[in-house]
Short mmCIF file of C-alpha atoms in Angstrom, two decimals:
data_model
loop_
_atom_site.label_atom_id
_atom_site.label_comp_id
_atom_site.label_asym_id
_atom_site.label_seq_id
_atom_site.Cartn_x
_atom_site.Cartn_y
_atom_site.Cartn_z
CA MET A 177 -44.60 3.47 31.23
CA ALA A 178 -43.37 0.75 33.56
CA LYS A 179 -42.41 -2.52 31.97
CA SER A 180 -44.84 -5.34 32.73
CA GLN A 181 -43.92 -8.99 32.92
CA ALA A 182 -44.06 -9.42 29.15
CA GLN A 183 -43.53 -6.67 26.62
CA SER A 184 -43.54 -7.15 22.89
CA ALA A 185 -42.56 -5.36 19.71
CA LEU A 186 -43.91 -5.50 16.19
CA ILE A 187 -40.91 -5.35 13.84
CA ILE A 188 -41.56 -4.53 10.20
CA GLY A 189 -38.95 -5.95 7.85
CA ALA A 190 -36.93 -9.17 7.82
CA GLY A 191 -33.65 -7.92 6.40
CA VAL A 192 -30.43 -7.75 8.37
CA SER A 193 -31.70 -4.72 10.35
CA GLY A 194 -35.05 -6.25 11.32
CA LEU A 195 -33.71 -9.63 12.39
CA THR A 196 -30.76 -8.16 14.29
CA THR A 197 -33.10 -5.75 16.08
CA ALA A 198 -35.27 -8.69 17.15
CA LEU A 199 -32.24 -10.41 18.71
CA CYS A 200 -31.19 -7.25 20.54
CA LEU A 201 -34.72 -6.69 21.87
CA HIS A 202 -34.80 -10.31 23.07
CA ARG A 203 -31.74 -9.61 25.24
CA HIS A 204 -33.81 -6.92 26.97
CA GLY A 205 -36.62 -9.42 27.60
CA ILE A 206 -38.79 -7.99 24.80
CA GLN A 207 -40.35 -10.54 22.45
CA SER A 208 -40.96 -9.69 18.80
CA THR A 209 -43.42 -10.38 16.06
CA ILE A 210 -41.73 -9.87 12.70
CA ILE A 211 -43.87 -9.07 9.69
CA ALA A 212 -42.37 -8.79 6.23
CA GLU A 213 -43.47 -9.07 2.63
CA LYS A 214 -40.24 -10.88 1.65
CA PHE A 215 -37.59 -12.99 3.35
CA ALA A 216 -34.14 -14.16 2.25
CA PRO A 217 -33.15 -14.84 -0.46
CA GLU A 218 -35.66 -12.36 -1.95
CA ILE A 219 -34.34 -9.34 -0.06
CA THR A 220 -31.63 -6.72 -0.46
CA SER A 221 -29.58 -8.06 2.46
CA VAL A 222 -28.44 -11.10 0.49
CA VAL A 223 -27.15 -8.88 -2.33
CA ALA A 224 -24.99 -6.81 0.01
CA GLY A 225 -21.22 -6.74 -0.46
CA ALA A 226 -21.11 -7.27 3.32
CA LEU A 227 -17.51 -6.19 3.86
CA TRP A 228 -17.09 -4.30 7.14
CA GLU A 229 -15.74 -0.80 6.52
CA TRP A 230 -15.10 2.35 8.50
CA PRO A 231 -17.41 5.06 7.13
CA PRO A 232 -17.63 6.50 4.59
CA ALA A 233 -17.54 3.14 2.83
CA VAL A 234 -16.15 2.50 -0.64
CA CYS A 235 -19.64 1.90 -2.00
CA GLY A 236 -21.38 4.13 0.52
CA TYR A 237 -23.19 7.37 -0.02
CA HIS A 238 -23.54 9.07 3.36
CA GLN A 239 -21.11 11.97 3.53
CA ASP A 240 -22.79 14.38 5.96
CA GLN A 241 -21.00 14.77 9.27
CA ALA A 242 -24.01 14.07 11.50
CA SER A 243 -24.52 10.69 9.85
CA LEU A 244 -20.83 9.79 9.83
CA ASN A 245 -20.27 10.64 13.50
CA ARG A 246 -23.01 8.27 14.64
CA ALA A 247 -22.00 5.66 12.08
CA LYS A 248 -18.51 5.34 13.54
CA GLY A 249 -19.95 4.12 16.82
CA TRP A 250 -22.39 1.78 15.11
CA CYS A 251 -19.74 0.15 12.97
CA MET A 252 -17.46 -0.56 15.94
CA VAL A 253 -20.28 -2.30 17.82
CA SER A 254 -20.73 -4.46 14.73
CA TYR A 255 -16.99 -5.07 14.36
CA ARG A 256 -16.76 -6.53 17.85
CA LYS A 257 -19.91 -8.62 17.40
CA PHE A 258 -18.78 -9.99 14.04
CA GLU A 259 -15.43 -10.97 15.59
CA GLU A 260 -17.39 -13.10 18.07
CA LEU A 261 -19.64 -14.58 15.39
CA SER A 262 -16.67 -15.52 13.19
CA LEU A 263 -15.83 -18.20 15.79
CA GLU A 264 -19.08 -19.97 14.88
CA PRO A 265 -18.79 -21.43 11.32
CA GLU A 266 -22.54 -21.73 10.84
CA THR A 267 -22.94 -17.94 10.95
CA GLY A 268 -21.15 -17.39 7.65
CA VAL A 269 -19.03 -14.63 9.21
CA TYR A 270 -15.30 -14.54 8.45
CA VAL A 271 -12.52 -12.21 9.57
CA ARG A 272 -10.00 -11.91 6.75
CA PRO A 273 -7.38 -9.47 5.48
CA SER A 274 -8.69 -6.52 3.49
CA ALA A 275 -6.60 -4.00 1.57
CA PHE A 276 -7.51 -0.55 0.29
CA TYR A 277 -5.54 0.97 -2.56
CA PHE A 278 -5.06 4.60 -3.58
CA ARG A 279 -3.99 6.54 -6.64
CA ASN A 280 -2.22 9.04 -4.39
CA LYS A 281 -0.16 8.95 -1.21
CA VAL A 282 -2.60 8.82 1.70
CA GLU A 283 -0.66 11.56 3.52
CA GLU A 284 -1.24 13.88 0.55
CA HIS A 285 -5.03 13.49 0.56
CA GLU A 286 -6.58 14.94 3.72
CA PRO A 287 -9.90 12.97 3.70
CA HIS A 288 -8.07 9.65 3.18
CA LEU A 289 -5.54 10.49 5.88
CA ARG A 290 -8.22 11.55 8.36
CA LYS A 291 -10.23 8.40 7.78
CA MET A 292 -7.17 6.16 8.18
CA ASN A 293 -6.09 7.84 11.40
CA GLU A 294 -9.58 7.56 12.87
CA PHE A 295 -9.74 3.77 12.75
CA ARG A 296 -6.16 2.46 12.54
CA ASN A 297 -6.01 1.80 16.30
CA LYS A 298 -9.52 0.36 16.48
CA VAL A 299 -9.07 -2.67 14.21
CA ARG A 300 -6.79 -5.68 14.23
CA GLY A 301 -3.82 -6.13 11.96
CA PHE A 302 -3.61 -2.59 10.60
CA VAL A 303 -0.72 -1.88 8.22
CA HIS A 304 -0.03 1.16 6.03
CA ASP A 305 2.46 0.20 3.33
CA ALA A 306 2.60 0.83 -0.43
CA ALA A 307 4.34 -2.55 -0.71
CA LEU A 308 0.88 -4.13 -0.36
CA ILE A 309 0.34 -3.28 -4.02
CA GLU A 310 3.08 -5.60 -5.23
CA GLN A 311 2.65 -8.18 -2.46
CA THR A 312 -1.03 -8.84 -3.17
CA GLY A 313 -0.84 -9.44 -6.93
CA VAL A 314 -2.32 -6.15 -8.06
CA ASN A 315 -1.55 -4.95 -11.59
CA PRO A 316 1.49 -2.64 -11.16
CA GLY A 317 0.63 -0.69 -14.31
CA ILE A 318 -2.65 0.95 -13.26
CA GLY A 319 -1.16 3.86 -11.33
CA LEU A 320 -1.68 2.92 -7.70
CA LYS A 321 0.67 4.64 -5.23
CA ASP A 322 -0.36 3.66 -1.71
CA ALA A 323 -2.29 1.10 0.33
CA TYR A 324 -3.33 0.09 3.81
CA GLY A 325 -4.94 -3.01 5.18
CA TYR A 326 -6.47 -4.59 8.28
CA LEU A 327 -8.46 -7.63 9.37
CA ALA A 328 -12.11 -7.08 8.49
CA PRO A 329 -15.33 -9.04 8.95
CA MET A 330 -16.76 -10.39 5.68
CA VAL A 331 -20.21 -11.95 5.70
CA ASP A 332 -21.57 -14.73 3.51
CA THR A 333 -25.03 -13.18 3.36
CA ASP A 334 -26.85 -16.37 2.31
CA ALA A 335 -25.54 -18.32 5.30
CA TYR A 336 -25.80 -15.34 7.65
CA MET A 337 -29.42 -14.45 6.87
CA THR A 338 -30.40 -18.11 7.31
CA TRP A 339 -28.59 -18.17 10.66
CA LEU A 340 -30.20 -14.90 11.80
CA LEU A 341 -33.70 -16.11 11.00
CA HIS A 342 -33.05 -19.40 12.81
CA LYS A 343 -31.80 -17.52 15.90
CA VAL A 344 -34.81 -15.19 15.86
CA LYS A 345 -37.24 -18.10 15.72
CA ALA A 346 -35.31 -19.98 18.40
CA ALA A 347 -35.62 -16.91 20.62
CA GLY A 348 -39.40 -17.20 20.39
CA SER A 349 -40.16 -14.55 17.80
CA ARG A 350 -43.26 -14.97 15.67
CA VAL A 351 -42.63 -14.54 11.94
CA ILE A 352 -45.44 -13.52 9.57
CA GLN A 353 -45.25 -13.05 5.81
CA ALA A 354 -47.52 -10.16 4.88
CA LYS A 355 -47.32 -6.63 3.53
CA LEU A 356 -48.22 -3.57 5.55
CA GLU A 357 -49.34 -0.53 3.59
CA GLY A 358 -49.77 3.15 4.41
CA ASP A 359 -48.22 5.54 6.91
CA LEU A 360 -47.67 3.87 10.29
CA ARG A 361 -48.72 6.84 12.41
CA PRO A 362 -52.49 6.72 11.79
CA GLN A 363 -52.37 2.91 12.09
CA GLU A 364 -50.35 2.78 15.31
CA GLN A 365 -53.11 1.82 17.76
CA GLN A 366 -54.74 -0.63 15.36
CA LEU A 367 -51.44 -2.41 14.67
CA LYS A 368 -50.58 -2.61 18.36
CA ARG A 369 -53.95 -4.20 19.10
CA GLU A 370 -53.84 -6.55 16.10
CA PHE A 371 -50.37 -7.90 16.91
CA GLY A 372 -50.44 -7.54 20.69
CA ALA A 373 -47.49 -5.16 20.55
CA ASP A 374 -46.42 -2.43 22.93
CA VAL A 375 -44.13 -0.79 20.37
CA ILE A 376 -43.61 -0.80 16.61
CA VAL A 377 -40.10 -0.87 15.11
CA ASN A 378 -39.83 -0.05 11.43
CA CYS A 379 -36.88 -1.76 9.72
CA ALA A 380 -38.46 -1.84 6.28
CA GLY A 381 -35.68 -0.20 4.26
CA LEU A 382 -37.11 1.23 1.04
CA GLY A 383 -40.57 0.30 2.30
CA SER A 384 -40.23 3.29 4.60
CA ARG A 385 -41.06 5.51 1.64
CA GLU A 386 -44.65 4.59 2.41
CA LEU A 387 -44.57 3.46 6.04
CA ALA A 388 -42.76 6.59 7.25
CA SER A 389 -43.77 8.95 4.41
CA ASP A 390 -40.06 9.44 3.80
CA PRO A 391 -38.84 10.29 0.26
CA MET A 392 -36.20 7.57 0.10
CA PHE A 393 -34.59 6.34 -3.09
CA PRO A 394 -32.69 3.25 -4.22
CA LEU A 395 -28.98 3.18 -4.90
CA ARG A 396 -28.83 0.27 -7.33
CA GLY A 397 -25.89 -2.07 -7.02
CA ALA A 398 -24.72 -5.22 -8.76
CA LEU A 399 -22.21 -7.92 -7.96
CA VAL A 400 -20.55 -10.32 -10.38
CA ARG A 401 -20.07 -13.74 -8.78
CA LEU A 402 -17.09 -15.98 -9.55
CA VAL A 403 -16.08 -19.49 -8.49
CA ASN A 404 -13.26 -19.27 -5.94
CA ASP A 405 -12.47 -22.92 -5.25
CA GLY A 406 -8.73 -22.85 -5.99
CA LYS A 407 -8.97 -24.93 -9.19
CA ASP A 408 -8.47 -22.22 -11.82
CA PHE A 409 -6.30 -19.79 -9.84
CA PRO A 410 -4.97 -19.61 -6.27
CA LYS A 411 -7.90 -19.21 -3.91
CA ILE A 412 -8.44 -15.57 -2.92
CA THR A 413 -8.90 -15.05 0.81
CA ARG A 414 -8.50 -11.28 1.10
CA ALA A 415 -10.58 -8.31 0.00
CA TYR A 416 -9.34 -5.67 -2.45
CA CYS A 417 -10.93 -2.22 -2.65
CA VAL A 418 -10.38 1.03 -4.53
CA SER A 419 -12.82 3.80 -3.70
CA HIS A 420 -13.95 6.57 -5.98
CA ASP A 421 -13.89 10.11 -4.59
CA ASP A 422 -17.29 10.89 -6.08
CA VAL A 423 -19.40 7.77 -6.01
CA THR A 424 -22.20 9.32 -8.08
CA SER A 425 -19.95 9.96 -11.08
CA ASP A 426 -18.25 7.53 -13.46
CA GLN A 427 -18.08 4.11 -11.86
CA GLY A 428 -14.43 3.81 -10.82
CA ILE A 429 -14.88 1.53 -7.83
CA VAL A 430 -13.02 -1.77 -7.46
CA PHE A 431 -14.54 -4.14 -4.91
CA ILE A 432 -13.29 -7.75 -4.77
CA VAL A 433 -14.38 -9.79 -1.73
CA PRO A 434 -14.28 -13.52 -0.95
CA ARG A 435 -17.77 -14.82 -0.18
CA GLY A 436 -17.93 -17.85 2.06
CA GLU A 437 -15.63 -20.74 1.14
CA ASN A 438 -15.88 -20.92 -2.64
CA ARG A 439 -17.22 -17.73 -4.19
CA LEU A 440 -15.80 -14.32 -5.00
CA ILE A 441 -17.84 -11.18 -5.59
CA LEU A 442 -16.84 -8.27 -7.81
CA GLY A 443 -18.31 -4.79 -7.68
CA ALA A 444 -19.56 -2.28 -7.67
CA LEU A 445 -22.29 -0.19 -9.21
CA VAL A 446 -23.65 2.90 -7.46
CA GLU A 447 -26.68 4.11 -9.42
CA PRO A 448 -29.18 6.47 -7.74
CA ASP A 449 -32.90 6.21 -8.55
CA GLU A 450 -32.60 3.12 -10.75
CA TRP A 451 -35.44 0.69 -10.01
CA SER A 452 -34.91 -2.18 -12.46
CA THR A 453 -33.16 -5.44 -11.52
CA ASP A 454 -33.23 -6.73 -15.10
CA ILE A 455 -29.55 -6.09 -15.81
CA ASN A 456 -26.68 -8.52 -16.31
CA LEU A 457 -23.35 -9.04 -18.05
CA ASP A 458 -25.03 -9.59 -21.39
CA ASN A 459 -27.38 -6.63 -21.54
CA TYR A 460 -25.80 -3.88 -19.41
CA GLU A 461 -22.52 -2.21 -20.30
CA PRO A 462 -21.75 -0.83 -16.78
CA ILE A 463 -21.71 -4.40 -15.41
CA ARG A 464 -19.33 -5.49 -18.17
CA ARG A 465 -17.08 -2.53 -17.34
CA LEU A 466 -17.26 -3.44 -13.64
CA TYR A 467 -16.06 -6.95 -14.44
CA GLU A 468 -13.32 -5.74 -16.80
CA ARG A 469 -12.12 -3.17 -14.27
CA CYS A 470 -11.71 -5.80 -11.56
CA VAL A 471 -9.89 -8.19 -13.92
CA GLU A 472 -7.53 -5.39 -14.99
CA PHE A 473 -6.89 -4.60 -11.34
CA LEU A 474 -6.24 -8.23 -10.33
CA PRO A 475 -5.01 -10.11 -13.44
CA THR A 476 -5.32 -13.57 -11.88
CA LEU A 477 -9.09 -13.19 -12.31
CA LYS A 478 -8.69 -13.73 -16.06
CA LYS A 479 -8.73 -17.45 -15.25
CA ALA A 480 -11.87 -17.29 -13.12
CA ARG A 481 -15.17 -18.96 -13.97
CA LEU A 482 -18.49 -17.20 -13.52
CA ASP A 483 -20.89 -18.75 -11.04
CA SER A 484 -23.11 -20.51 -13.58
CA ALA A 485 -26.09 -20.65 -11.23
CA GLU A 486 -26.01 -16.94 -10.40
CA PRO A 487 -23.40 -14.90 -12.30
CA VAL A 488 -24.86 -11.52 -11.25
CA ARG A 489 -26.86 -10.28 -8.28
CA VAL A 490 -28.67 -6.94 -8.39
CA GLY A 491 -30.21 -5.08 -5.47
CA PHE A 492 -31.16 -1.69 -4.07
CA ARG A 493 -29.35 0.06 -1.25
CA PRO A 494 -32.06 1.91 0.75
CA LEU A 495 -31.02 5.54 1.06
CA ARG A 496 -32.40 8.74 2.56
CA LYS A 497 -31.37 12.25 1.63
CA GLN A 498 -30.78 12.84 5.34
CA SER A 499 -28.83 10.60 7.68
CA VAL A 500 -29.63 7.05 8.74
CA ARG A 501 -32.80 7.14 10.82
CA VAL A 502 -32.54 5.49 14.24
CA GLU A 503 -35.02 7.16 16.59
CA GLN A 504 -38.40 7.21 18.28
CA VAL A 505 -41.19 9.24 16.69
CA PRO A 506 -42.07 11.80 19.38
CA GLY A 507 -45.42 11.18 21.06
CA THR A 508 -45.75 7.64 19.69
CA ALA A 509 -44.59 4.10 20.34
CA ILE A 510 -43.10 3.95 16.82
CA PHE A 511 -39.35 3.54 16.38
CA HIS A 512 -37.34 3.63 13.17
CA ASN A 513 -34.17 1.84 12.04
CA TYR A 514 -33.69 2.34 8.31
CA GLY A 515 -31.88 4.29 5.60
CA HIS A 516 -28.51 2.54 5.90
CA GLY A 517 -27.62 2.80 2.23
CA GLY A 518 -24.72 0.52 1.35
CA ALA A 519 -23.70 -0.01 4.98
CA GLY A 520 -26.59 -2.09 6.32
CA VAL A 521 -24.46 -5.05 7.40
CA THR A 522 -21.65 -2.85 8.78
CA PHE A 523 -24.12 -0.81 10.87
CA SER A 524 -26.50 -3.66 11.71
CA TRP A 525 -25.48 -4.53 15.27
CA GLY A 526 -24.75 -0.93 16.27
CA CYS A 527 -28.09 0.38 15.02
CA ALA A 528 -29.99 -2.59 16.43
CA GLU A 529 -28.39 -2.14 19.86
CA GLU A 530 -29.26 1.56 19.84
CA VAL A 531 -32.89 1.10 18.84
CA ALA A 532 -33.24 -1.70 21.41
CA GLU A 533 -31.95 0.67 24.09
CA LEU A 534 -34.47 3.29 22.95
CA VAL A 535 -37.33 0.79 23.10
CA ASN A 536 -36.24 -0.51 26.50
CA GLY A 537 -35.95 3.04 27.80
CA TYR A 538 -39.48 3.80 26.61
CA LEU A 539 -40.88 0.67 28.25
CA SER A 540 -38.77 1.05 31.41
CA PRO A 541 -38.20 4.77 32.05
CA ASP A 542 -37.05 4.07 35.60
CA GLU A 543 -34.02 2.08 34.39
CA GLU A 544 -30.63 3.38 33.31
CA SER A 545 -31.54 3.09 29.63
CA VAL A 546 -33.80 6.13 29.96
CA SER A 547 -30.72 8.34 29.55
CA THR A 548 -30.08 6.77 26.15
CA ALA A 549 -33.70 7.02 25.11
CA SER A 550 -33.94 10.73 25.95
CA GLY A 551 -30.55 11.78 24.63
CA GLY A 552 -31.84 13.94 21.80
CA LEU A 553 -31.64 11.24 19.15
CA ALA A 554 -35.17 11.89 17.89
CA ALA A 555 -34.04 15.18 16.40
CA VAL A 556 -31.40 13.53 14.22
CA GLY A 557 -32.43 12.21 10.83
CA SER A 558 -36.15 13.03 10.96
CA PRO A 559 -37.82 13.50 7.61
#
């Protein structure tokens, strides 16, 4: 199919994946119509912890090797892009120190050592030193033995999602608030005619349960929000993380990340197949334990005030039992970009670039991008 003067895509979903995909398609000369039932701030993307991490992430869930191998490339594309965006204050993207703490020596734990060695030369400011425990104000009595750190992108999701939507509209994308229902495959031709689209790109997250007939499930998360304006305690400008080896078991994660200029978020919960958002510090013990765990870890937080306007945010990480799905459906003009779990922001630019290359290769098979589009990706992550 040779590309005509004007090609267009129908993108379903206006979260970080959908909007970033629209920008990447625009760079290929492909205009987008974005249709979504909800927009920020009523979407999962604004709840995200939004700390860039090398996979598997502290609050992630993907552990299979096929998913992780692709994810490493995606996250580095995003790392480089977020470094660029951090130079523009309106984006809400910051590059700040982050530190990861361990209850064992990294060299004595093969998965931790392997992960550290994979990325230590790919990021800025890497340091592996147990002295980080004492130097960063962490409670010395909770049994930590090792730490490493690096400069990591951290995204103020409220500012960033507003910026993304503005950029998408400025690029000429049409934005429609509506809900699509049913499997996309039998509707493909009708949707293409209705929206004047040559291709359909599904970035609907959990909505893909219906749109792609994919048995996805939510991984519920919650963040406690604190005021971080420097009045009650020294302003925190670095991230602190302690992972849990088995993220589906007892919630042992510590996740403390500065958000924008004057907020701090604490996490995290990782609760599969929980669909309610009606939980908070007053009515849900795991959130209280989350808060207490972070305060025990970083004692200066005892002086912190809750964000009175929004003390807790709850959302659903969209997860598949297989790997993240970035591919074309064989024999159709339908493309998928969903199932990112807790790494949607970290993977966003990498996945969007890849799906844009796939779309461009489909529309322009005589160009170099055809090699990317036909590289066997459709076999990975299919339901």
